[in-house]
Coordinates of C-alpha atoms (C1' of nucleotides) in Angstrom, one line a residue:
Chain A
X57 CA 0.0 0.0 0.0
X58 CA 1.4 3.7 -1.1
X59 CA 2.5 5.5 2.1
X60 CA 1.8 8.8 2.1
X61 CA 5.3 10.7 3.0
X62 CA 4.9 12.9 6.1
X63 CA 7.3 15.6 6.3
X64 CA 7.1 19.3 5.3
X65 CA 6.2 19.5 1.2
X66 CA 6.2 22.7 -1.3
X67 CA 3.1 23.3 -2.5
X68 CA 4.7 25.0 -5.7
X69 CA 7.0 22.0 -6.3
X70 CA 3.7 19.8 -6.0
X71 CA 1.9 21.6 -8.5
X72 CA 4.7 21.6 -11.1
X73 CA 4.9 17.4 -10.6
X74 CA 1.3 17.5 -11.3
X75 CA 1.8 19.2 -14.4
X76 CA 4.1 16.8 -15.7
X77 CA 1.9 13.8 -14.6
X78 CA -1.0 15.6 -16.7
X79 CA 0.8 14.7 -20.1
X80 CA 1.5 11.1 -19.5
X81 CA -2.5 10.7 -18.3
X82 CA -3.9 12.7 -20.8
X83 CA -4.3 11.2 -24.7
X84 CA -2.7 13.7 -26.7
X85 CA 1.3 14.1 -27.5
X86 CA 0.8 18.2 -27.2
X87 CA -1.0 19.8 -24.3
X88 CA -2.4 23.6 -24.2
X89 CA -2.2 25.7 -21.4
X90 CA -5.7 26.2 -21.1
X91 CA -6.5 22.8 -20.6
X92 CA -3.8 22.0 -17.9
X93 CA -5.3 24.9 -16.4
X94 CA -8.8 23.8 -16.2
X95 CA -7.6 19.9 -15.4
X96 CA -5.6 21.3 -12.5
X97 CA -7.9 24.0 -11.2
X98 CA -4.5 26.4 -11.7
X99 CA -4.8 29.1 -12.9
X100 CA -3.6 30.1 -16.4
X101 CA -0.6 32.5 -15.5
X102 CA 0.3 29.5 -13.4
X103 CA 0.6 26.9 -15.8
X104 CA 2.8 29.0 -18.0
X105 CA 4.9 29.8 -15.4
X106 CA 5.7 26.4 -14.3
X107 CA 5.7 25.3 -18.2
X108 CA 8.0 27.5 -19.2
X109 CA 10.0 26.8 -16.3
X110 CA 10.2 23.1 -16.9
X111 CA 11.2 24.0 -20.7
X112 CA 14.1 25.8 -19.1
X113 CA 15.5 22.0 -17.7
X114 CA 14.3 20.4 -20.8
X115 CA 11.2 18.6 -19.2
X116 CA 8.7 20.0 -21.9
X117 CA 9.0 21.4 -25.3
X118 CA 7.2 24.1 -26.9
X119 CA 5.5 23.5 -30.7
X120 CA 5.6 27.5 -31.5
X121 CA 3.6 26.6 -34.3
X122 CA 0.3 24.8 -32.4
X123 CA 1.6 27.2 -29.5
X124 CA 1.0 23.6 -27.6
X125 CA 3.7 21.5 -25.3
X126 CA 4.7 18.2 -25.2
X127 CA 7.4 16.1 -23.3
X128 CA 11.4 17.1 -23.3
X129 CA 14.3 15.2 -23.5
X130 CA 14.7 15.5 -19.4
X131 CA 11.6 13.3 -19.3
X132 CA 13.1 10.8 -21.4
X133 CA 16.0 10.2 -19.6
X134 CA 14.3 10.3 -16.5
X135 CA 12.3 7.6 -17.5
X136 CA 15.3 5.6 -19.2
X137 CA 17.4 6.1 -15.8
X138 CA 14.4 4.4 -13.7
X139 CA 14.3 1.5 -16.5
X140 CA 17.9 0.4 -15.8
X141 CA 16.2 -0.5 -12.5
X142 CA 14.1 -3.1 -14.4
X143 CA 15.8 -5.9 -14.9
X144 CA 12.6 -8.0 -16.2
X145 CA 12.3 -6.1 -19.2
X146 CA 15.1 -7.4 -20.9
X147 CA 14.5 -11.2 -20.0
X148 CA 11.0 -10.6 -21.9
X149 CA 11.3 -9.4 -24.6
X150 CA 12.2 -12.8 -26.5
X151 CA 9.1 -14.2 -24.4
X152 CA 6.9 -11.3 -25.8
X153 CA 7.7 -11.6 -29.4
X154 CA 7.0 -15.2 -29.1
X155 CA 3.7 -14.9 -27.7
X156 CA 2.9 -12.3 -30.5
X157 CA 4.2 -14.6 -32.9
X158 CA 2.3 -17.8 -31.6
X159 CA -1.2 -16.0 -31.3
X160 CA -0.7 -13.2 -33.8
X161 CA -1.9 -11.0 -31.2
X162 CA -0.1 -7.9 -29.3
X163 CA 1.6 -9.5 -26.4
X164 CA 2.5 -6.8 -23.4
X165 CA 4.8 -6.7 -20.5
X166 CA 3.9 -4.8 -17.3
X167 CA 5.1 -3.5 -13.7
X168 CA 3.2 -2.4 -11.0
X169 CA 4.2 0.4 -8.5
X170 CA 1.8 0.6 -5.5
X171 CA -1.8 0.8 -6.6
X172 CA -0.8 1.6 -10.7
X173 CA 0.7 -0.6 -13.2
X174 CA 1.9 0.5 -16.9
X175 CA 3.0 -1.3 -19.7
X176 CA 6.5 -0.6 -20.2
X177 CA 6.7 -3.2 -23.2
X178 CA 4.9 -4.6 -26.2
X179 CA 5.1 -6.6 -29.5
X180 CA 2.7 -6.2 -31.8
X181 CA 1.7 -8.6 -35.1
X182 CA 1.7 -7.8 -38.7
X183 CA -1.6 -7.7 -39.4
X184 CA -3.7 -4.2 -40.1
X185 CA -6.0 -5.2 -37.4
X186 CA -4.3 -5.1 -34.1
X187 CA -4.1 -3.6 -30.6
X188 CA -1.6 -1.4 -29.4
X189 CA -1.5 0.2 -25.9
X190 CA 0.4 3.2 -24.2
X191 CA 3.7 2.9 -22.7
X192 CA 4.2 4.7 -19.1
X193 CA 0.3 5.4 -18.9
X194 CA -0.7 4.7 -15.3
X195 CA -3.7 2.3 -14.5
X196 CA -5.8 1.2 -11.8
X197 CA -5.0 -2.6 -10.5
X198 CA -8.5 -2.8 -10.8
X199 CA -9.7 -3.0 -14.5
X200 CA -8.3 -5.2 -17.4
X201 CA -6.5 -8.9 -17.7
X202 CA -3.7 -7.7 -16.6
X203 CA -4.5 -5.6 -14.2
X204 CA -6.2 -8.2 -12.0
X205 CA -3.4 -10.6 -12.7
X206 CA -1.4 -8.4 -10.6
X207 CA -4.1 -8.0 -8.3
X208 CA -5.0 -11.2 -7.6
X209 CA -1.9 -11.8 -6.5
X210 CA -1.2 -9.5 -3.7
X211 CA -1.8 -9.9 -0.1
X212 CA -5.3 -9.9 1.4
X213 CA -4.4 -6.7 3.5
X214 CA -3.4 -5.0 0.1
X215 CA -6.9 -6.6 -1.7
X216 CA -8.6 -4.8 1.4
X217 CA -7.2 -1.4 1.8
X218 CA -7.3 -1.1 -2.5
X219 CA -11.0 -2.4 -2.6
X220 CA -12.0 -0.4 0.7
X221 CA -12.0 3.1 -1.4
X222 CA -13.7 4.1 -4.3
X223 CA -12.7 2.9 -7.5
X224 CA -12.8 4.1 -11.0
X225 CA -15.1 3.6 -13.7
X226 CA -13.0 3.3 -16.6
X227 CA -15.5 2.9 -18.8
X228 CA -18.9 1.3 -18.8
X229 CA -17.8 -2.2 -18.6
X230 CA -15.3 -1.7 -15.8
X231 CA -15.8 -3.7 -12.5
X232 CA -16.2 -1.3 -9.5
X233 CA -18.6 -3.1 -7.0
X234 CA -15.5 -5.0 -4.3
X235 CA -17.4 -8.2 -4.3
X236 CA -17.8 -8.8 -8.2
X237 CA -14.5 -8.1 -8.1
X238 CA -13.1 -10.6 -5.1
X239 CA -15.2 -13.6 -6.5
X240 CA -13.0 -12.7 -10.3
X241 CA -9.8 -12.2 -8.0
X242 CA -10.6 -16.1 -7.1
X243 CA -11.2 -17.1 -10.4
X244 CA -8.2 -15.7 -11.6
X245 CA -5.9 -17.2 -8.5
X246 CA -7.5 -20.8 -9.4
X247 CA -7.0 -20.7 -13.2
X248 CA -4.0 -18.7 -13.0
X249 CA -4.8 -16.5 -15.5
X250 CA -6.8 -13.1 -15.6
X251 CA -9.0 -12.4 -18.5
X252 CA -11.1 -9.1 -19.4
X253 CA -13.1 -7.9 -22.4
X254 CA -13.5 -4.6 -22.0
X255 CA -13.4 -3.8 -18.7
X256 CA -10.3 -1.1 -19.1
X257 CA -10.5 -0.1 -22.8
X258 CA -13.9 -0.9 -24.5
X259 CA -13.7 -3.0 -27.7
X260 CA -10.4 -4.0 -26.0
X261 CA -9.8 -8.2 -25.0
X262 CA -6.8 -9.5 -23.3
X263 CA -5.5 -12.8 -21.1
X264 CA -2.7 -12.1 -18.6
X265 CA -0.7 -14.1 -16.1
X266 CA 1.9 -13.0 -13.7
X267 CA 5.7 -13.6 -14.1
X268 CA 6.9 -14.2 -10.2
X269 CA 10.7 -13.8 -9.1
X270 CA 12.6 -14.6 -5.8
X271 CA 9.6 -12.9 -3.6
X272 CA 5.9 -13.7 -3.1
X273 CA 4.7 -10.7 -5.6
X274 CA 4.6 -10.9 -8.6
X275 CA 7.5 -9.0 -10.5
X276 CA 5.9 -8.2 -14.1
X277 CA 2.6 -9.0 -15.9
X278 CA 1.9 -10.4 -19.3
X279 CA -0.5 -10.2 -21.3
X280 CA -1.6 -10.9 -24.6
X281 CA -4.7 -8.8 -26.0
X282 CA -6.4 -7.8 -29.5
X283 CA -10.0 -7.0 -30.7
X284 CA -12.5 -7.9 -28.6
X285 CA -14.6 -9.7 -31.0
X286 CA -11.5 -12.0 -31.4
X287 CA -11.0 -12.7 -28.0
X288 CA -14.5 -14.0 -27.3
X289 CA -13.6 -17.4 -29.4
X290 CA -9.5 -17.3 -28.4
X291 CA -9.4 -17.4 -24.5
X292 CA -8.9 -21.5 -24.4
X293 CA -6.2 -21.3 -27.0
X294 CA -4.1 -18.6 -26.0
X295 CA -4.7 -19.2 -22.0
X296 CA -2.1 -22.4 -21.8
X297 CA 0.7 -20.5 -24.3
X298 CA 0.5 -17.8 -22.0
X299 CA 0.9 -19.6 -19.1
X300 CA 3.9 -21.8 -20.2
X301 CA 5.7 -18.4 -21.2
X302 CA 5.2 -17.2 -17.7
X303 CA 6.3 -19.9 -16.2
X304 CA 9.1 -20.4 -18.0
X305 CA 10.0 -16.6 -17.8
X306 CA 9.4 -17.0 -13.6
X307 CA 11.8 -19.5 -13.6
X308 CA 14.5 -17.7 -15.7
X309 CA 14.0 -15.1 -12.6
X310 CA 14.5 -17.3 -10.0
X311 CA 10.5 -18.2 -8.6
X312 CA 10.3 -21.6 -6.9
X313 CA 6.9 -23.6 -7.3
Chain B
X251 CA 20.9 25.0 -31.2
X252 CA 18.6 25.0 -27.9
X253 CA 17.2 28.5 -27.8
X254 CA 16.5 29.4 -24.2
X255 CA 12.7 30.2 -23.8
X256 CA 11.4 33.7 -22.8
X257 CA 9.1 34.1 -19.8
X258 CA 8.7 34.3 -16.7
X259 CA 10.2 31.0 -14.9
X260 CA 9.2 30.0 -11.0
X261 CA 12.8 29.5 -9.5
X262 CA 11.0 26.8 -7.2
X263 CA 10.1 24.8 -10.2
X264 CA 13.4 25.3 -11.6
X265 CA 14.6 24.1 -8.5
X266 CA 12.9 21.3 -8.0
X267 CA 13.9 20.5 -12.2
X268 CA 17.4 20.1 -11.2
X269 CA 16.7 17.9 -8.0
X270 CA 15.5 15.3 -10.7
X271 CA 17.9 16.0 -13.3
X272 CA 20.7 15.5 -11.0
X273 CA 19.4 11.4 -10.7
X274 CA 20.0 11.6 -14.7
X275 CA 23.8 12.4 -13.8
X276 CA 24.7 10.9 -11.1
X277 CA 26.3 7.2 -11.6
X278 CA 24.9 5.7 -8.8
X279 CA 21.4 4.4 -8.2
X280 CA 20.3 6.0 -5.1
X281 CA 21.1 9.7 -4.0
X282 CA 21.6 11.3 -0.2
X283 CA 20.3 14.7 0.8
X284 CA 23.5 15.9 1.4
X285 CA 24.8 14.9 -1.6
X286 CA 22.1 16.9 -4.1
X287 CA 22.6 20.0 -1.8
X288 CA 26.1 20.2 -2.3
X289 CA 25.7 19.3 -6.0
X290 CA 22.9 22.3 -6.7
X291 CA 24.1 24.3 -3.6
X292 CA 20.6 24.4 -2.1
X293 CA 20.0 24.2 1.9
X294 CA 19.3 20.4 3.4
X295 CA 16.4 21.7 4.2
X296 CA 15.1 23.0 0.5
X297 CA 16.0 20.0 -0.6
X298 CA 14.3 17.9 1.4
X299 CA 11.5 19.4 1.1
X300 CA 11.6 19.1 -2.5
X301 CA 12.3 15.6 -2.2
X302 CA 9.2 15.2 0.0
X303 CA 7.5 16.8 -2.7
X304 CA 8.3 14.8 -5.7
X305 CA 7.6 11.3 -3.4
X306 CA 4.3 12.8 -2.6
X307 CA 3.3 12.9 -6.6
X308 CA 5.6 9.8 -7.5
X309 CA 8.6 10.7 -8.9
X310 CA 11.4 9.9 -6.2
X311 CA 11.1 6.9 -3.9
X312 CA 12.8 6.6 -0.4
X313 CA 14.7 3.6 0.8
X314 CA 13.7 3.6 4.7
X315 CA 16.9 1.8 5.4
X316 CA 19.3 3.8 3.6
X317 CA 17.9 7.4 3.6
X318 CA 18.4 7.8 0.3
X319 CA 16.4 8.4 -2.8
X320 CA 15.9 7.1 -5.9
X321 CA 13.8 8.0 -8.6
X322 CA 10.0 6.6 -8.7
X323 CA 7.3 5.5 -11.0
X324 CA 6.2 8.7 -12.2
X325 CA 9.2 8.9 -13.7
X326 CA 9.3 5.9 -15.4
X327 CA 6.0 6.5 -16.6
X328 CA 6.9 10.1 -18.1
X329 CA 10.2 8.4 -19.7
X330 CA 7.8 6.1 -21.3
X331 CA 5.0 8.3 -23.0
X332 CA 7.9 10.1 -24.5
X333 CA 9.5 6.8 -25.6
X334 CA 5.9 6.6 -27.4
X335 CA 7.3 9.7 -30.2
X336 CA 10.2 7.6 -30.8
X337 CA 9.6 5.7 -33.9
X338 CA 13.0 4.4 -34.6
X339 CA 13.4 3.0 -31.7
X340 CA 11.6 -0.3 -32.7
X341 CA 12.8 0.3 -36.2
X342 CA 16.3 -0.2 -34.8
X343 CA 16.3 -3.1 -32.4
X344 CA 16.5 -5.9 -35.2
X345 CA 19.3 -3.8 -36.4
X346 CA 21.2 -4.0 -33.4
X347 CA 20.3 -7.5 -32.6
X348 CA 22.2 -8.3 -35.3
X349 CA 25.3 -6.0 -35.2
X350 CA 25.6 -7.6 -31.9
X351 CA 25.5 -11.1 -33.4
X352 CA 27.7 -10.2 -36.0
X353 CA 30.6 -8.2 -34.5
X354 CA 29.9 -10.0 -30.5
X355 CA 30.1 -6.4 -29.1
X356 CA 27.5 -4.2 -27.5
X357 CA 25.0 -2.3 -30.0
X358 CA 23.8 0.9 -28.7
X359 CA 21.4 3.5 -30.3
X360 CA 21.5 7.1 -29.5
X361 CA 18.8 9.9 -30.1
X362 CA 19.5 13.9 -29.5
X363 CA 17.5 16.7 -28.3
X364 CA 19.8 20.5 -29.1
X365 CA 23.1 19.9 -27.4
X366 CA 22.9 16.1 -25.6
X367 CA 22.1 13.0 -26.6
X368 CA 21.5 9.8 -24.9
X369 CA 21.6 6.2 -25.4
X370 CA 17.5 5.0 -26.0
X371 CA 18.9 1.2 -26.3
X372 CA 21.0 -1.4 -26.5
X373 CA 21.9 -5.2 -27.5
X374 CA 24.6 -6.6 -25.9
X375 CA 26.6 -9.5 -26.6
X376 CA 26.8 -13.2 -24.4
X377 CA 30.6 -12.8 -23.7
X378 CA 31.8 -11.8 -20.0
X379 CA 33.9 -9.0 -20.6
X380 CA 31.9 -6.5 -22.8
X381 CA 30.6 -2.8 -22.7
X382 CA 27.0 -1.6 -21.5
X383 CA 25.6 2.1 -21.5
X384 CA 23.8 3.8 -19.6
X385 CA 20.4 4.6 -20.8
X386 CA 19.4 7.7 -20.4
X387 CA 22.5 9.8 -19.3
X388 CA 22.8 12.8 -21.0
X389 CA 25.7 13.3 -22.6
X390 CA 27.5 16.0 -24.7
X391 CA 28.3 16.1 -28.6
X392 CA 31.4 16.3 -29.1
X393 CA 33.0 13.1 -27.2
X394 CA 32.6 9.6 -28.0
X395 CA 31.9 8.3 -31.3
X396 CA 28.1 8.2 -30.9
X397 CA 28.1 11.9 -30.1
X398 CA 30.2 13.1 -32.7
X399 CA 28.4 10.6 -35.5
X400 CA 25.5 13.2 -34.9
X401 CA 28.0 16.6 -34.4
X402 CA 29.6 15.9 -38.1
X403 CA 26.4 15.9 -40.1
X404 CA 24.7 19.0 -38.4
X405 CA 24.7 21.9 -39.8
X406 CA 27.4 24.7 -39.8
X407 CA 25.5 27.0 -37.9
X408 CA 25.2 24.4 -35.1
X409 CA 28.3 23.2 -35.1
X410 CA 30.3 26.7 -34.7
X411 CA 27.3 27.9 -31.9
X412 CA 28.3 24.5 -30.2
X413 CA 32.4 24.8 -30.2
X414 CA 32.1 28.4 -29.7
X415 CA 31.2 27.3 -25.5
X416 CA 33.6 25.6 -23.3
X417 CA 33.6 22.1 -23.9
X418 CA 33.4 19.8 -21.2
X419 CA 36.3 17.3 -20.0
X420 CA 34.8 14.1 -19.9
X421 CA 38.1 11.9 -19.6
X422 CA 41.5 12.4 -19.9
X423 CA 41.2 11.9 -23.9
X424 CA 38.6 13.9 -24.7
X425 CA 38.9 16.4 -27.3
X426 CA 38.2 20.2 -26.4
X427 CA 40.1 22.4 -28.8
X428 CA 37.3 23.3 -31.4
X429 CA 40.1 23.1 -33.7
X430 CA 41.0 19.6 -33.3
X431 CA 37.6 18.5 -33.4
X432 CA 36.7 20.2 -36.6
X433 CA 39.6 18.3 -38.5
X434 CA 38.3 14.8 -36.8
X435 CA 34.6 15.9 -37.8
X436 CA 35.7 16.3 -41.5
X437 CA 37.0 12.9 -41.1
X438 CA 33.7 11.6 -40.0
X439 CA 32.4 12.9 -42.9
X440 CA 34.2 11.9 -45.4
X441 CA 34.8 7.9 -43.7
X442 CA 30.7 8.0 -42.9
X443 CA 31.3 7.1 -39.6
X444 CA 33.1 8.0 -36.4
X445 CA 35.5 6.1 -34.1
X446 CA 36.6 6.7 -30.4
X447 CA 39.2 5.0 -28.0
X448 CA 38.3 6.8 -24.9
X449 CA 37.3 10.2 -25.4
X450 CA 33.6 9.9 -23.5
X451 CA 34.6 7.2 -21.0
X452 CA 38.0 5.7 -20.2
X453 CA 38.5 2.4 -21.5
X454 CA 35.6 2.7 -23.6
X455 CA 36.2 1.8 -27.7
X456 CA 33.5 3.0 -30.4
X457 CA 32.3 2.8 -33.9
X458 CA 29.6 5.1 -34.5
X459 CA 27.7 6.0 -37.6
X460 CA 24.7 8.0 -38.0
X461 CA 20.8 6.9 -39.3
X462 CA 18.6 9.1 -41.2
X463 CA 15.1 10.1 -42.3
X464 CA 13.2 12.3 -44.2
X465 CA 15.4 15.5 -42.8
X466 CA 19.0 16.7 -43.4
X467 CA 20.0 16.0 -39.6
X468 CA 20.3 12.2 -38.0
X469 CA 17.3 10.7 -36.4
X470 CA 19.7 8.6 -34.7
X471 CA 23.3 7.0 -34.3
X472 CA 24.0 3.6 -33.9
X473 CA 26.9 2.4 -32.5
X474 CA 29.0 -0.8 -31.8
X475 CA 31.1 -0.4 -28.5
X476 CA 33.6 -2.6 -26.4
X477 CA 36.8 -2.3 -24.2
X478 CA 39.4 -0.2 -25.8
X479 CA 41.9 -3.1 -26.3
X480 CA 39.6 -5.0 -28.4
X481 CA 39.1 -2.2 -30.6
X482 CA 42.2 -0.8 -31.9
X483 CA 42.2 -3.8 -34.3
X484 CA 38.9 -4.1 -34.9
X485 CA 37.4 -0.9 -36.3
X486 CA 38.3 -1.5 -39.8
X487 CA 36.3 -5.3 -39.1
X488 CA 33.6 -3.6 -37.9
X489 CA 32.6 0.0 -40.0
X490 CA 31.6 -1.6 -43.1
X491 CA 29.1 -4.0 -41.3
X492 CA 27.5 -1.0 -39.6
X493 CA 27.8 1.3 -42.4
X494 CA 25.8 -1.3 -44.5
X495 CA 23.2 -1.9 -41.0
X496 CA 22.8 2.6 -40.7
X497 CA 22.0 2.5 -44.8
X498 CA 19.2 0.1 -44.5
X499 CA 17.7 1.5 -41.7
X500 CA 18.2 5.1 -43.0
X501 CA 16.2 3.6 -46.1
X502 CA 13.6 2.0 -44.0
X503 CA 12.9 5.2 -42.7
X504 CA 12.6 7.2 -45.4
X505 CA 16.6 8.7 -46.4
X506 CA 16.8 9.3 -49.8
X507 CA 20.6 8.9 -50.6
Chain C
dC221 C1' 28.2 -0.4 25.1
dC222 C1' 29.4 4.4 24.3
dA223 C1' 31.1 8.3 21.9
dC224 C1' 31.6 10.5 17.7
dT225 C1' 30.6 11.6 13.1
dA226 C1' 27.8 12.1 9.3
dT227 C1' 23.4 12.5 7.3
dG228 C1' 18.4 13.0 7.3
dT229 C1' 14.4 15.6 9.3
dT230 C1' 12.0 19.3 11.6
dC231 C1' 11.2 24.0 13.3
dC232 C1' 10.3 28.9 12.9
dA233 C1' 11.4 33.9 12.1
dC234 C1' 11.8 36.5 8.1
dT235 C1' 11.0 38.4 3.4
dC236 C1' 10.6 38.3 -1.3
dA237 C1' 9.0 35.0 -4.8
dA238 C1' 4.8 33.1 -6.3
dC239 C1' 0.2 34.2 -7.2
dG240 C1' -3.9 35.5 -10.1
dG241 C1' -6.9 38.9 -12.3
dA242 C1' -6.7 41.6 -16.0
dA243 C1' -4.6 43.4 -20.1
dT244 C1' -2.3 42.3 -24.2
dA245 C1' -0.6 39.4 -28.0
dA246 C1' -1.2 35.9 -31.2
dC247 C1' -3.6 32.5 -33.9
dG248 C1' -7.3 30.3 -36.5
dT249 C1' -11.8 30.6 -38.6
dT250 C1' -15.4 32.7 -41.0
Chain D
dA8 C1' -11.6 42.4 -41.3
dA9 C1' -14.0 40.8 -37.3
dC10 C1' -14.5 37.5 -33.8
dG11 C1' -13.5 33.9 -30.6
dT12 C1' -10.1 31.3 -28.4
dT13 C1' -5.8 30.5 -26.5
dA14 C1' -1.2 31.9 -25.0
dT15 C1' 1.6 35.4 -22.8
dT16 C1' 2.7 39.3 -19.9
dC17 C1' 2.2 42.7 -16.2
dC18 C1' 2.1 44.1 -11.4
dG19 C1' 0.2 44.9 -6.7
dT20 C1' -0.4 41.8 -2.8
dT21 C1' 0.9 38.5 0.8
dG22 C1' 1.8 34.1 2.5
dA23 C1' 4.6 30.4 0.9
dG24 C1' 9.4 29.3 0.5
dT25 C1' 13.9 29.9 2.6
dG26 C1' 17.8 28.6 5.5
dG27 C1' 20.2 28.3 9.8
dA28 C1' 19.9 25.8 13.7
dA29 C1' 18.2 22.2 16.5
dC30 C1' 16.9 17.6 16.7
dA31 C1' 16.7 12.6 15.2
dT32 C1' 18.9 8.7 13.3
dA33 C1' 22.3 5.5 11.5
dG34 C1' 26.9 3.8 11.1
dT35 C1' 31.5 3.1 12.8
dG36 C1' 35.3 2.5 15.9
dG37 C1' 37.3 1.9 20.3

DNA sequence: CCACTATGTTCCACTCAACGGAATAACGTT
DNA sequence: AACGTTATTCCGTTGAGTGGAACATAGTGG
């Protein structure tokens, strides 16, 4: 469960992390000031202020012709420091493009940090007809195969305090009601595999199973996942692939059975 | 050349800006608060509290046991959606794969962003003794054969702005006499690709040439890197292999010779 | 175990940097 | 050209940010 820090915080330095949290939540590669303002209930002076401040340090970049920002180079290598940290990635990638290979589907790798996860991976098929999902976007453990691969895993006290406060609807197939969601928790513990058509992205199917390492949680998540009119009939075939990959991959990082 | 913006700037923001660069720079995983107040010659206190602040939205974590910090998901997650504007990036990695294969050294690709670049990726070989990068880093263009693959083919204007600023020492063989570094630029030029024994890191051997698109400057360089000794005899093995791997790619993305 | 050193965390008096409303500039559309 | 929308700049106001010092914690050596 996410601590909250205690200890004396600047409310200016807050509002400028927010800002930069804005652009990897929100859909579009540019971002106008007006919008940030009205997201972040700042006012407009604000946003520019701190904007222009993080284009300073190279955190976001200006389009002068949309008059729009978008990410910097800072951002980048912020992110590419913290994935040195992640040692999994690298020892899936092979697993990934198998998977995509094997059920000419997008297979995905994620982490999870607290209560979000992100994809921080993915190999996609050939064909025209295919899902592809955000890198770095943050998501509730709640909604989506892999999502509730992670979840299902976790410790009862962390299945509590996550399902004792309101969760998000995602969108208008998403699972809110704590119940529902413990009796899918238990399916997905006793078939080992989480499954989900719709439930974070509408129109959008996936299977997932969690890759485990030396401690009890799981380290990564994979998933494979396409058009949800595919999925329907595909479950039972791609289900045991998936699960012989992470297993295999789990025991590349060390889990014991 | 990186025009500074115009504006007002919040110094606070600017503040806290450097706090997170400084994890970029630094070699080691986890920082003190000491350490970053000496670096940015802030109080302990400022510091902290900007610390305190960037846990509270995500983007540093705190080992309890040590005291020290380290960058958090937020981070990673901003890293990532601007990994998502990088096309080549998945372009390239079959690319490298293969280098790597071929020449059984590490494969690196670099991107830049006005005066730095940084390594986006990297294939490295099965062999005990060999070279990684660190992804991420920010470094500057005129040392090491990745930097200066991109230096020699931008354009006069950019190159006499860049060597009219002190250059920074990286090792004990890098270059800084504007002079000297026109003459090996010209020689990048006219070869196609750049070497260096050194220059950026100590012990460090490069071949480095660059990959391009649609526009007159490189989208990228790719690079095959390994301990100095190994190198001195093998850059004449290895630039024709690359030269041949940067072409395709170039064409892939849309160079027209 | 205790003393010492080094580093992280908290407190609080002081002041100037950050704020926001309004004016201005710029851009796109009709 | 006029209008609507959005980005940028200005400036009076004040409370949020600062930093030095005190306190807490951790590691090391005798």
């Amino acid at each position: 469960m996410a601590e909250q820090p205690q200890g004396q915080t600047i409310a200016t330095v807050e509002r400028a992390a927010d800002v930069l949290n804005a652009f990897t939540e929100l859909d579009g590669a540019t971002v106008g000031v007006t919008e940030l303002s009205e997201r972040l209930g700042l006012s407009k002076a604000v946003v520019h202020r701190i904007l222009t401040s993080l284009r300073v340090k190279g955190f976001v970049e200006l389009d002068e012709d949309s008059r729009r920002y978008s990410l910097g180079p800072a951002s980048l290598s912020l992110g590419l420091t913290y994935l040195q940290k992640i040692d999994v990635r690298d020892e899936a990638r092979s697993f990934l493009r198998d998977l995509s290979e094997q059920t000419d589907e997008t297979a995905t790798l994620s982490v999870r940090r607290g209560d979000v996860r992100m994809y921080v991976d993915q190999v996609t098929p050939s064909r025209e007809v295919k899902m592809t999902v955000q890198l770095g976007h943050p998501y509730p453990l709640h909604a989506g195969g892999s999502s509730k691969a992670f979840l299902a895993h976790l410790s009862d006290e962390f299945i509590d305090d996550y399902l004792s406060r309101p969760l998000e609807q995602l969108g208008p197939l998403t699972m809110t009601d704590p119940d529902i969601i413990r009796k899918d928790l238990a399916l997905v513990r006793s078939r080992g595999f989480a499954s989900s058509l719709g439930e974070r992205q509408e129109g959008a199917g996936s299977v997932a199973a969690p890759v485990f390492g030396h401690e009890n949680d799981p380290v990564a998540v994979i998933s494979v996942c396409g058009p949800v009119e595919r999925f329907q009939n595909e479950i039972d075939d791609i289900a045991p692939v998936l699960l012989e990959s992470t297993r295999r991959l789990s025991r590349r990082l060390g889990w014991e059975a």
